[in-house]
Every structure is written in structure tokens, then in C-alpha cells.
mmCIF file with all atom_site columns, C-alpha atoms in Angstrom:
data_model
loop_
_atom_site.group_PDB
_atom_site.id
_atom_site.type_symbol
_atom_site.label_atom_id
_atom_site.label_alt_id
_atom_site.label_comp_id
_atom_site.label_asym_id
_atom_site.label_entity_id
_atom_site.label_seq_id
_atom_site.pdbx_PDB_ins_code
_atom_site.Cartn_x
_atom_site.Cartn_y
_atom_site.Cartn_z
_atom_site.occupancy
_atom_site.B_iso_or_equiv
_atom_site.pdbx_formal_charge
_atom_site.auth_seq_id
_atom_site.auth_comp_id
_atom_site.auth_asym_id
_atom_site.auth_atom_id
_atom_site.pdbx_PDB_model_num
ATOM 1   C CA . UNK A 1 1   ? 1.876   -44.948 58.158  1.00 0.00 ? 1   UNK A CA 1
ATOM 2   C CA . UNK A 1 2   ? 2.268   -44.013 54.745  1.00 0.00 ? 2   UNK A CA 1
ATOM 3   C CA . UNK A 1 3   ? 5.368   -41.976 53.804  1.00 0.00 ? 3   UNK A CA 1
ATOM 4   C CA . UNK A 1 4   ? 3.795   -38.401 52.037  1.00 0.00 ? 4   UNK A CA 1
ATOM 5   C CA . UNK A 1 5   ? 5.451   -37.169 48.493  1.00 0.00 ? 5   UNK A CA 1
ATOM 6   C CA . UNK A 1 6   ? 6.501   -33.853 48.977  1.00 0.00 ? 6   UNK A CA 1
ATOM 7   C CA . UNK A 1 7   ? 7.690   -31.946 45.795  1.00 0.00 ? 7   UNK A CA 1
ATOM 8   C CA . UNK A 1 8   ? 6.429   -32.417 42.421  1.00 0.00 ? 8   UNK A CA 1
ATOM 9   C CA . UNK A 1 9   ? 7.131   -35.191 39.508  1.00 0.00 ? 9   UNK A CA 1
ATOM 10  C CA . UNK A 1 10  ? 9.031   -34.200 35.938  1.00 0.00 ? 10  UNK A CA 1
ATOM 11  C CA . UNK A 1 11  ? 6.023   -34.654 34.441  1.00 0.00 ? 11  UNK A CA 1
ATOM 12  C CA . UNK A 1 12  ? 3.948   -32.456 36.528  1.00 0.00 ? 12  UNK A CA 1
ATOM 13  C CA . UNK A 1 13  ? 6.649   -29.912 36.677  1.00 0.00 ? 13  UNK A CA 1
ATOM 14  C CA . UNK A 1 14  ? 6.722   -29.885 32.490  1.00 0.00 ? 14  UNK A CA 1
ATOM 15  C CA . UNK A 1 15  ? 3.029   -29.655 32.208  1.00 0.00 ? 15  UNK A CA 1
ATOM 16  C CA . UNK A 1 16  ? 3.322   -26.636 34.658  1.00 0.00 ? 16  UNK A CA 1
ATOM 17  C CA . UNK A 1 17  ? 6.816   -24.722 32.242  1.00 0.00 ? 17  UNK A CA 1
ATOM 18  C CA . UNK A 1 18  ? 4.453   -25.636 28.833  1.00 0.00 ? 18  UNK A CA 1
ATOM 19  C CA . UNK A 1 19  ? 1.501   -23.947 30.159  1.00 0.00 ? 19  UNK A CA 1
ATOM 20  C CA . UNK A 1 20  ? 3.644   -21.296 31.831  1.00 0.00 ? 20  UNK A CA 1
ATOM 21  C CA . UNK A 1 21  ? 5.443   -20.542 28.086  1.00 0.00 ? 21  UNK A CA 1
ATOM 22  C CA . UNK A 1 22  ? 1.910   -20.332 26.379  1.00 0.00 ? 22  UNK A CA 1
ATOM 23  C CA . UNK A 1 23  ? 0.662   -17.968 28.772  1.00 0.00 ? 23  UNK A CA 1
ATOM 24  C CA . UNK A 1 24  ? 3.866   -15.686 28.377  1.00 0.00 ? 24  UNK A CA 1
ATOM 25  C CA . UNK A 1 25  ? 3.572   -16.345 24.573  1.00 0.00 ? 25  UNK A CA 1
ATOM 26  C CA . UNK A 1 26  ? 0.070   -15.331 24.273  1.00 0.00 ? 26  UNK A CA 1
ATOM 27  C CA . UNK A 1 27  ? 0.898   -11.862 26.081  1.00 0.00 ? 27  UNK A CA 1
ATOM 28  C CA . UNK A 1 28  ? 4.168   -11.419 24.190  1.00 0.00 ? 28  UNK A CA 1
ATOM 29  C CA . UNK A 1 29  ? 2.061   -11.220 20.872  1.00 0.00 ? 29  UNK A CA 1
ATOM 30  C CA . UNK A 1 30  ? -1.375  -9.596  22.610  1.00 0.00 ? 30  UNK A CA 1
ATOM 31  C CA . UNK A 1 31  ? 1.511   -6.653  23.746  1.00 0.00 ? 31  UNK A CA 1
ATOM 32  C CA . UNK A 1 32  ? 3.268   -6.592  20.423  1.00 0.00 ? 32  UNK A CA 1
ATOM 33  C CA . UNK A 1 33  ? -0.308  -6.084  18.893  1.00 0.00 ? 33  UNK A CA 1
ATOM 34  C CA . UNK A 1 34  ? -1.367  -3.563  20.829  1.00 0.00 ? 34  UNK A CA 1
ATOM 35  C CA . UNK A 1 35  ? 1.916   -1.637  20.438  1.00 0.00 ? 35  UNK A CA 1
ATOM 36  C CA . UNK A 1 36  ? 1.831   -2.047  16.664  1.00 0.00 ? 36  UNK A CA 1
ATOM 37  C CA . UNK A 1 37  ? -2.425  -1.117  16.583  1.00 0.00 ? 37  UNK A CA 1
ATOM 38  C CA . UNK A 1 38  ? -1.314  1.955   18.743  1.00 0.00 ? 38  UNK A CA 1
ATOM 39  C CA . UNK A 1 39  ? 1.601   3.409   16.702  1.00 0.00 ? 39  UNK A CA 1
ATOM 40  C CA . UNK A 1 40  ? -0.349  2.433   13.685  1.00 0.00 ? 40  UNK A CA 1
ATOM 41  C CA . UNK A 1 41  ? -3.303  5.230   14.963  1.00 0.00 ? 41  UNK A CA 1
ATOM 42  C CA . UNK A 1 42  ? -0.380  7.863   15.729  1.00 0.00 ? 42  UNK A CA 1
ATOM 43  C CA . UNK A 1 43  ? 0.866   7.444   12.544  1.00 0.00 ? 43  UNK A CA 1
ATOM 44  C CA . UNK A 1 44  ? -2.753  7.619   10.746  1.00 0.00 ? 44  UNK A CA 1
ATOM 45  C CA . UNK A 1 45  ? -3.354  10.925  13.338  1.00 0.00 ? 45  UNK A CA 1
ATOM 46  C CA . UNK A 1 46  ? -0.667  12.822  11.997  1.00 0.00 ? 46  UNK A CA 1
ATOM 47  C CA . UNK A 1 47  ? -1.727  12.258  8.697   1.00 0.00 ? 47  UNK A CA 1
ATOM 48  C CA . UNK A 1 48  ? -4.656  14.189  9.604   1.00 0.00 ? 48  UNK A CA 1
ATOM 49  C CA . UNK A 1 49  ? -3.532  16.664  11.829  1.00 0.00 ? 49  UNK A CA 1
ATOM 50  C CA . UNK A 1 50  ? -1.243  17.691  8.990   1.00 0.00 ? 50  UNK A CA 1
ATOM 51  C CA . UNK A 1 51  ? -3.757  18.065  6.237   1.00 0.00 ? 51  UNK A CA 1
ATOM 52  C CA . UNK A 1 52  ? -5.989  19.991  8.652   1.00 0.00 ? 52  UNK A CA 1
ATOM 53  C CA . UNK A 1 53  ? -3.114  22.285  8.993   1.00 0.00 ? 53  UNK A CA 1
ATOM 54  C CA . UNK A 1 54  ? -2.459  22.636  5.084   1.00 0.00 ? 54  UNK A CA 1
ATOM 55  C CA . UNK A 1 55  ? -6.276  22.532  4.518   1.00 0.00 ? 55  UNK A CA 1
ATOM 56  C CA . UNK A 1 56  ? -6.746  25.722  7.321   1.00 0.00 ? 56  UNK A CA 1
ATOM 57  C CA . UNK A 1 57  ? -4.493  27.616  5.796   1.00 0.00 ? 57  UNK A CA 1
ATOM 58  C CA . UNK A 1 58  ? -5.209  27.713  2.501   1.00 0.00 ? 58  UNK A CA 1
ATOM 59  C CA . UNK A 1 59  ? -8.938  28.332  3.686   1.00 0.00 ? 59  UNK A CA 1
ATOM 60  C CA . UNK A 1 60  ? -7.484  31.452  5.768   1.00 0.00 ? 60  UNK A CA 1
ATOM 61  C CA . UNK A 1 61  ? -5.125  32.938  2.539   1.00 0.00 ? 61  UNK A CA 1
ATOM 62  C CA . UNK A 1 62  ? -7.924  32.131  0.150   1.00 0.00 ? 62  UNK A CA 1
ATOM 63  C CA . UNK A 1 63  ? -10.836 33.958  2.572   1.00 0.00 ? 63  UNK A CA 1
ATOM 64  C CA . UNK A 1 64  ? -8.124  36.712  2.915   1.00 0.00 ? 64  UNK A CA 1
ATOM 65  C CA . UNK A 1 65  ? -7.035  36.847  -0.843  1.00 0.00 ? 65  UNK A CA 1
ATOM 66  C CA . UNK A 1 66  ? -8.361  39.173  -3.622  1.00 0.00 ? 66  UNK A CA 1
ATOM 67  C CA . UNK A 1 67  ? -8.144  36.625  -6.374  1.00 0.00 ? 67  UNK A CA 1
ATOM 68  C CA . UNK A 1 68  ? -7.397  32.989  -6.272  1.00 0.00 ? 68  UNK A CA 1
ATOM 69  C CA . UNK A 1 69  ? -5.888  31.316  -9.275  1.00 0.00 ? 69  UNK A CA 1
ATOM 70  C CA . UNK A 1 70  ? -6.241  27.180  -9.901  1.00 0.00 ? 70  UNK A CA 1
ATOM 71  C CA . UNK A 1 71  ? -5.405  27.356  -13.265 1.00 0.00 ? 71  UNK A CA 1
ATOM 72  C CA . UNK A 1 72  ? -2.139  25.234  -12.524 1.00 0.00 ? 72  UNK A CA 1
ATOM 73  C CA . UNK A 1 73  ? -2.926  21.596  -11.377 1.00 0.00 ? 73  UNK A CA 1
ATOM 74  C CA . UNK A 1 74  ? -1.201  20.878  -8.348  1.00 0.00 ? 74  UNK A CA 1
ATOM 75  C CA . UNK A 1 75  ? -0.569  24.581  -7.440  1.00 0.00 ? 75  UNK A CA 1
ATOM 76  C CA . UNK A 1 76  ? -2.743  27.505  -5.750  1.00 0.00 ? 76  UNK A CA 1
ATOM 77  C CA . UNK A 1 77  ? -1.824  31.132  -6.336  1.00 0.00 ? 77  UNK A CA 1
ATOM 78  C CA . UNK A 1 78  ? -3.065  33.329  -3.634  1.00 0.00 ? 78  UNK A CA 1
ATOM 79  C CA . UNK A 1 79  ? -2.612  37.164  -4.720  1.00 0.00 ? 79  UNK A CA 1
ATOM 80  C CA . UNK A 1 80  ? -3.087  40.022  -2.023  1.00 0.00 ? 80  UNK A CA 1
ATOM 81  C CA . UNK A 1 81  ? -3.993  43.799  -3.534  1.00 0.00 ? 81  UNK A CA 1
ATOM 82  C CA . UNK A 1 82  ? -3.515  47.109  -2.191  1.00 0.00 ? 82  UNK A CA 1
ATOM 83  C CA . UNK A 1 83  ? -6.097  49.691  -1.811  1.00 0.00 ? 83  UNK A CA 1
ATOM 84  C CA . UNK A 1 84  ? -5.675  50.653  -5.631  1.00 0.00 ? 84  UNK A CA 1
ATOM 85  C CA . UNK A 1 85  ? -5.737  47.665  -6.965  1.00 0.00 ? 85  UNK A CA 1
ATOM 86  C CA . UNK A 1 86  ? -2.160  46.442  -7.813  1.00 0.00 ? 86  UNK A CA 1
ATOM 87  C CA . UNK A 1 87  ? -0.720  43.057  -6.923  1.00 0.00 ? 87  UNK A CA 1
ATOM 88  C CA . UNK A 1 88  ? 1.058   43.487  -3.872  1.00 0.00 ? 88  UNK A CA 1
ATOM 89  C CA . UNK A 1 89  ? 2.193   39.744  -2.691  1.00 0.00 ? 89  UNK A CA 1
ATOM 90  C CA . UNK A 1 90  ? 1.727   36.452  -3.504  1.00 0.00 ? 90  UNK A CA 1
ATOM 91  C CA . UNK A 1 91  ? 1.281   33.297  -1.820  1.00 0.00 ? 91  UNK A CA 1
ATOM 92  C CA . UNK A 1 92  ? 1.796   30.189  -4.078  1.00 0.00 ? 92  UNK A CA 1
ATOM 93  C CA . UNK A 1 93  ? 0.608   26.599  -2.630  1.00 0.00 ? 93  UNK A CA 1
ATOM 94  C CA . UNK A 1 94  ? 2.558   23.628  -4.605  1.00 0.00 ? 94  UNK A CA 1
ATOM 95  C CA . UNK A 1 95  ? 3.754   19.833  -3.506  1.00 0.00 ? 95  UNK A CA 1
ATOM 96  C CA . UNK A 1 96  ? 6.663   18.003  -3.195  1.00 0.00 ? 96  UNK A CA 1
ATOM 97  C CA . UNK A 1 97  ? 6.033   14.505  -3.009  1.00 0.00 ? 97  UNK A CA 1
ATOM 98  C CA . UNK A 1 98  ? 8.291   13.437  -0.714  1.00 0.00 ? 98  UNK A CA 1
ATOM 99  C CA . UNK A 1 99  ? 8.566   17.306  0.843   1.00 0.00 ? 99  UNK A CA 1
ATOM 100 C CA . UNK A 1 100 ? 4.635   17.891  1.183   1.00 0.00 ? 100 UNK A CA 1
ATOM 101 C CA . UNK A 1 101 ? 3.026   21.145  0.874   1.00 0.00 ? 101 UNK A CA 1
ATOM 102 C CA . UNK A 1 102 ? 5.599   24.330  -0.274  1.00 0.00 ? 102 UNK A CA 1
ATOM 103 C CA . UNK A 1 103 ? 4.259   27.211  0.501   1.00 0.00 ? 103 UNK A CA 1
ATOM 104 C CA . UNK A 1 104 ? 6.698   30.225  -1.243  1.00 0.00 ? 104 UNK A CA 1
ATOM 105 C CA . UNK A 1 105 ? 9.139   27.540  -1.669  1.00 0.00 ? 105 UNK A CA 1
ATOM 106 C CA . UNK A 1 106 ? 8.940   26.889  2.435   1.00 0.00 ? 106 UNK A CA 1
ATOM 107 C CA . UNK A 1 107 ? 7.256   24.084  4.685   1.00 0.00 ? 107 UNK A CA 1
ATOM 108 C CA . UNK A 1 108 ? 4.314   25.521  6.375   1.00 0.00 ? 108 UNK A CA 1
ATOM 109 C CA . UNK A 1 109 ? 5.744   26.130  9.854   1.00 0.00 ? 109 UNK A CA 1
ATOM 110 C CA . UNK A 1 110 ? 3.353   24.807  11.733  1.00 0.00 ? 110 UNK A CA 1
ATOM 111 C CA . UNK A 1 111 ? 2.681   21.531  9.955   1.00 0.00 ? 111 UNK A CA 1
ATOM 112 C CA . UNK A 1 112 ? 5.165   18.799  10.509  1.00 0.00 ? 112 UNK A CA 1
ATOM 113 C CA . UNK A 1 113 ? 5.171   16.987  7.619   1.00 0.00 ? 113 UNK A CA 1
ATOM 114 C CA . UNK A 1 114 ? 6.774   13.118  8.282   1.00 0.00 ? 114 UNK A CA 1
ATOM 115 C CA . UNK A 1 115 ? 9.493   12.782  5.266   1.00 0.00 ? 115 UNK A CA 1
ATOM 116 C CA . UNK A 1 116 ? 11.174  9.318   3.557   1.00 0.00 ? 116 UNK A CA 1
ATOM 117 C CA . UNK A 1 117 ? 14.721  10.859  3.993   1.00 0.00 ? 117 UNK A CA 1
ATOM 118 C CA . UNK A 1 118 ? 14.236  12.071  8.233   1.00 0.00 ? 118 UNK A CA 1
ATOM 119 C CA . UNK A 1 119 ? 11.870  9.540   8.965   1.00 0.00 ? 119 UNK A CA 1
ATOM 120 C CA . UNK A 1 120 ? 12.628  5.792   8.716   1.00 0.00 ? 120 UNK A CA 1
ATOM 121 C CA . UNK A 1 121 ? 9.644   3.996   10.615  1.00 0.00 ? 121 UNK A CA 1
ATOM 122 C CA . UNK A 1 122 ? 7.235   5.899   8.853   1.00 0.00 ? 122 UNK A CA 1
ATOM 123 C CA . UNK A 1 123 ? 6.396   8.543   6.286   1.00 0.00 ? 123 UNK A CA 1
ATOM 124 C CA . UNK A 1 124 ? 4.132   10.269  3.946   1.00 0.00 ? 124 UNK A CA 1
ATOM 125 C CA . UNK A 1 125 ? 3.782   10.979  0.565   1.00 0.00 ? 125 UNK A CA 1
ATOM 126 C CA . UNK A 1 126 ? 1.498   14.010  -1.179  1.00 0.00 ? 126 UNK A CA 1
ATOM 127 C CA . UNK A 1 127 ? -0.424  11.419  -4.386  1.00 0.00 ? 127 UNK A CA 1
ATOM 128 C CA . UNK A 1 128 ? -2.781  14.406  -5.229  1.00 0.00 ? 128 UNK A CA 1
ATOM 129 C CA . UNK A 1 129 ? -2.868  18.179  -4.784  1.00 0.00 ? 129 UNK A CA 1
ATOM 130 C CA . UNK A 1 130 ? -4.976  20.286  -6.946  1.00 0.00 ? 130 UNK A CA 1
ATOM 131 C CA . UNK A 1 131 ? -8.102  22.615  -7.049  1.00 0.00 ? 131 UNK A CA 1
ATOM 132 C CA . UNK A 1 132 ? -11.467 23.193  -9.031  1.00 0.00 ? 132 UNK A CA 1
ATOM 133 C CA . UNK A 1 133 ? -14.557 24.912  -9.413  1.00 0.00 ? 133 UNK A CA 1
ATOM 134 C CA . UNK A 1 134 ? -16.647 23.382  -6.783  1.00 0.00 ? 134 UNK A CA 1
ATOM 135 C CA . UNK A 1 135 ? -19.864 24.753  -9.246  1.00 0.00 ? 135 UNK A CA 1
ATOM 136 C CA . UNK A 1 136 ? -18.820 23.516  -13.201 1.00 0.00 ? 136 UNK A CA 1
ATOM 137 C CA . UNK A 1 137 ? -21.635 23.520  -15.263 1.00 0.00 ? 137 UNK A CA 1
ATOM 138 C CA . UNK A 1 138 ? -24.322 25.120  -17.489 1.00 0.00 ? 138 UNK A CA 1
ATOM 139 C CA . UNK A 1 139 ? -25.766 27.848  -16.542 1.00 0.00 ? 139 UNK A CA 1
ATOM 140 C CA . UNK A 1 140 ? -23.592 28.455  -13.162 1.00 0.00 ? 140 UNK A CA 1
ATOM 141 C CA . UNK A 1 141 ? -22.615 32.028  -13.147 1.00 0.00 ? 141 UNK A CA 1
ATOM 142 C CA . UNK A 1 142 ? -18.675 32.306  -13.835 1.00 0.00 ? 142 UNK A CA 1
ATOM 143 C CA . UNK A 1 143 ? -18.222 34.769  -10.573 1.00 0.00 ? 143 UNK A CA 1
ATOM 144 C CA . UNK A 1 144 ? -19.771 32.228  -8.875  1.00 0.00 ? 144 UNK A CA 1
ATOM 145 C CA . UNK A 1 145 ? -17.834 29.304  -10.344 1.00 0.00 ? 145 UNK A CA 1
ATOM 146 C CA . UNK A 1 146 ? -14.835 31.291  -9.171  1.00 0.00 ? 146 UNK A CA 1
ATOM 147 C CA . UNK A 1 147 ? -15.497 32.145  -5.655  1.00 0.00 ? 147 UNK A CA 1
ATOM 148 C CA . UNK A 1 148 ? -16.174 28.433  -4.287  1.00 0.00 ? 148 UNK A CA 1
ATOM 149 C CA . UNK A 1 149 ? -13.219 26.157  -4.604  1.00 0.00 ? 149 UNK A CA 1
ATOM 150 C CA . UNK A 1 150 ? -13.180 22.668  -3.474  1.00 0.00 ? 150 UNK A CA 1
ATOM 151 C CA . UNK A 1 151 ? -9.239  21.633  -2.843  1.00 0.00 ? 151 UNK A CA 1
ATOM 152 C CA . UNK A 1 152 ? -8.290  18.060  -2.928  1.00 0.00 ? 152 UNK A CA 1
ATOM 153 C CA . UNK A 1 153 ? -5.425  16.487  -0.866  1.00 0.00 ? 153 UNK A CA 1
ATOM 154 C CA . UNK A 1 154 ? -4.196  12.866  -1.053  1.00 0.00 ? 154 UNK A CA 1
ATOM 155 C CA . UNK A 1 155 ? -1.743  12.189  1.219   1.00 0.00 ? 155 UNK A CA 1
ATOM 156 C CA . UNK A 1 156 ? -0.126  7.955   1.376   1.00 0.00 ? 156 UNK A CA 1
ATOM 157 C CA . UNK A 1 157 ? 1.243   7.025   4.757   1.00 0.00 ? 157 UNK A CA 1
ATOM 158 C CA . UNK A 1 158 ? 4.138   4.308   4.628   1.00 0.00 ? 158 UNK A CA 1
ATOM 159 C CA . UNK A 1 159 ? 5.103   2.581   7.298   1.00 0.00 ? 159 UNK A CA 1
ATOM 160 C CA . UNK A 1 160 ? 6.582   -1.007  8.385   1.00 0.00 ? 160 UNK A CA 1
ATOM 161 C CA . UNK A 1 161 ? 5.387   -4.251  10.004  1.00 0.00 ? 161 UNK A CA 1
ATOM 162 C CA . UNK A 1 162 ? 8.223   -6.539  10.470  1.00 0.00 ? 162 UNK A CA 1
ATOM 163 C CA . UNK A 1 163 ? 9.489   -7.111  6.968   1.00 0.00 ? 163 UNK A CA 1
ATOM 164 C CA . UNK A 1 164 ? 6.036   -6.255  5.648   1.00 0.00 ? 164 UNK A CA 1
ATOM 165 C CA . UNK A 1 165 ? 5.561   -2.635  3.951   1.00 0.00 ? 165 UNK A CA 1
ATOM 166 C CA . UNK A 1 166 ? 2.169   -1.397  4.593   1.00 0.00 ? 166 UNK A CA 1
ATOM 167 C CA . UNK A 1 167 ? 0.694   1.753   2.362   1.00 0.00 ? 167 UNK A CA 1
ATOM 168 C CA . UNK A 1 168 ? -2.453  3.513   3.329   1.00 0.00 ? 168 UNK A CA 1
ATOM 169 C CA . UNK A 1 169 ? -4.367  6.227   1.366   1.00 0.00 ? 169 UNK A CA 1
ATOM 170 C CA . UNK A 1 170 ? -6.280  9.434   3.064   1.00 0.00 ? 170 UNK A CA 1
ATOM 171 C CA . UNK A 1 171 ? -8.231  11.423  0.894   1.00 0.00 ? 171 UNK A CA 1
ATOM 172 C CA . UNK A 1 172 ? -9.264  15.252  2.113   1.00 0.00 ? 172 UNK A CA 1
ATOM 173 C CA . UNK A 1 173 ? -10.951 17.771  0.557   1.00 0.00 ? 173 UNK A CA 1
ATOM 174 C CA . UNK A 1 174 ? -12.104 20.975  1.828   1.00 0.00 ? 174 UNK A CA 1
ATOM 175 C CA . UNK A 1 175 ? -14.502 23.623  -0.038  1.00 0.00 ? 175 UNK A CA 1
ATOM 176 C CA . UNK A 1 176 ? -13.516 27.398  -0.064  1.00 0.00 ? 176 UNK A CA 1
ATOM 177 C CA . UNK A 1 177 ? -15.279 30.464  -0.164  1.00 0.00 ? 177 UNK A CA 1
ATOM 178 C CA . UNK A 1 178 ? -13.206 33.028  -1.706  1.00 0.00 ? 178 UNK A CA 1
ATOM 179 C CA . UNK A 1 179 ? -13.723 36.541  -0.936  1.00 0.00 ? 179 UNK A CA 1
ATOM 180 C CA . UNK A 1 180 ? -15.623 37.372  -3.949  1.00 0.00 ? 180 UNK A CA 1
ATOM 181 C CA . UNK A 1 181 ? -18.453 34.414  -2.353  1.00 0.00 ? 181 UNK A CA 1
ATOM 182 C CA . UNK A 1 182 ? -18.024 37.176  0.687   1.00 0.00 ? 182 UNK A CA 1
ATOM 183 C CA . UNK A 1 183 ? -18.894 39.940  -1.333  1.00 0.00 ? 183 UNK A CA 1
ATOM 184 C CA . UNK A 1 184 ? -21.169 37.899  -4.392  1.00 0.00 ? 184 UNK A CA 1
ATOM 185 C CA . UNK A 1 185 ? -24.290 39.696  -5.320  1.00 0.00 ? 185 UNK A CA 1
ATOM 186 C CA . UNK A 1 186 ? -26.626 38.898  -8.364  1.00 0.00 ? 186 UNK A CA 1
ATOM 187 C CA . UNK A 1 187 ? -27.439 42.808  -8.609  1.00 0.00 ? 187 UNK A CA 1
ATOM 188 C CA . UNK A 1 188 ? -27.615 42.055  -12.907 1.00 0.00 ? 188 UNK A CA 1
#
């Protein structure tokens, strides 16, 4: 009677740890991947979410407000009047580039804006804030040309890969019907 060989030989049993180690290698890096594609997406959906917020409330002042001044790149100047006419508040719109939108020298409350000094895996940056005429042009009425705004913001998220710095830019833009579109008539 043969004698059976129980246990395995050295080289079955390295075969068996290099397969084992490319197996645990491969999900190591398909994990690290999907963590990094993941965070990646937050980071990209805050960027958004926050310019939605800016965006919104602009819309709602400028809706709201009896004139709406864009004379001043990279600043909107909402003014409120009273019954009789006079100025009685303002609400001025302006960037920071590393602070984002200022509202009356303030963050907006309600939009969390992801900073280069608070924020060390990621951050954004404002590139571009400004307003025009969404109608320039010959022969475009000049009440008209005021009431509809289009607002552009340009926002840069920066964030990290390993040693790698990766930069990303989101443009938005938004058009805005002031209250004199609410109230335009071509009665002339």
C-alpha cells in the first residue's frame, strides 16, 4: 500500500500566498478607487449645491428688488424702495476668491462655502462673478435690456489625489427677470 501525502508542498503553498496577495491587491486599489470616485462626486455636489444657493438668492432679491444695478463687474446692487419712492436698503452681491459670495459684507447663511484656510482636503475658489444684459443689441428696448439679467458664476474646486493636485472648473449661469420684466409693457 502506498503511503498518502497529506499537507501541501512549498511550492504549492507559494503559488496559493502569490495568488492570495493579487487578489487582496486588486481589491485594495478597486476600494481605494471607489473611495476616491465617491469623495470626488461629494466634492463636485457641493460645488453645485452652493451655487444653486447663491444663484436662488440673487434670483429672489432681484425678483423682489425695485432696481438692479450691474454696472460694477463682479458686484450686484440690489436696492429696495418704499412706497414713495426713496431708497430704503440695499443688498450688495460681491466675491471673495477664497471667501465666495459676500453678501453685505456676510457669507450667505445658508450656503456653506468650502474655504483654502478651514478646509485642507478640498476647496473652492470663485474665477468669475459678474452680470449683463441678457438682451444687448440694436434695436432691444433699454427697459427691456434692463429687466433680464443673465448672472455668471465660475466656481474652481481643488482638491488632492495622493501627491497629485487636481483643479476642476464649473461654470453656472442663471437668467433673471427683474421686477420691471414683471411689470414691462410696450404701451408707447
Amino acid at each position: 500500500m502506498k503511503k498518502l501525502n497529506k499537507g501541501f508542498t512549498i511550492v504549492e503553498l507559494m503559488i496559493s500566498i502569490m495568488l492570495a496577495s493579487v487578489v487582496v491587491g486588486a481589491l485594495v486599489y478597486v476600494v481605494g478607487e471607489s473611495n476616491f470616485y465617491l469623495r470626488k462626486q461629494m466634492y463636485r455636489e457641493n460645488v453645485k449645491k452652493y451655487a444653486d444657493n447663491v444663484l436662488n438668492d440673487i434670483f429672489l432679491s432681484a425678483i423682489n428688488a425695485n432696481d438692479v444695478n450691474i454696472d460694477n463687474d463682479g458686484q450686484i446692487i440690489c436696492s429696495f424702495s418704499t412706497s414713495n419712492g426713496s431708497t430704503d436698503s440695499l443688498k450688495v452681491y460681491d466675491y471673495r476668491i477664497n471667501q465666495g459670495i459676500i453678501v453685505d459684507g456676510r457669507p450667505l447663511e445658508y450656503a456653506f462655502f468650502h474655504d483654502k484656510d478651514k478646509n485642507k482636503n478640498y476647496y473652492m475658489q470663485v474665477t468669475t462673478f459678474k452680470a449683463k444684459s441678457a438682451f444687448d443689441g440694436i434695436g432691444v428696448d433699454s427697459d427691456l435690456r434692463e429687466a433680464v439679467v443673465d448672472v455668471f458664476l465660475g466656481i474652481q474646486l481643488n482638491y488632492n489625489r495622493g501627491g497629485q493636485k487636481i483643479n476642476e472648473s464649473f461654470p453656472f449661469q442663471k437668467t433673471i427677470f427683474t421686477r420691471k420684466a414683471a411689470v414691462y409693457s410696450d404701451n408707447n
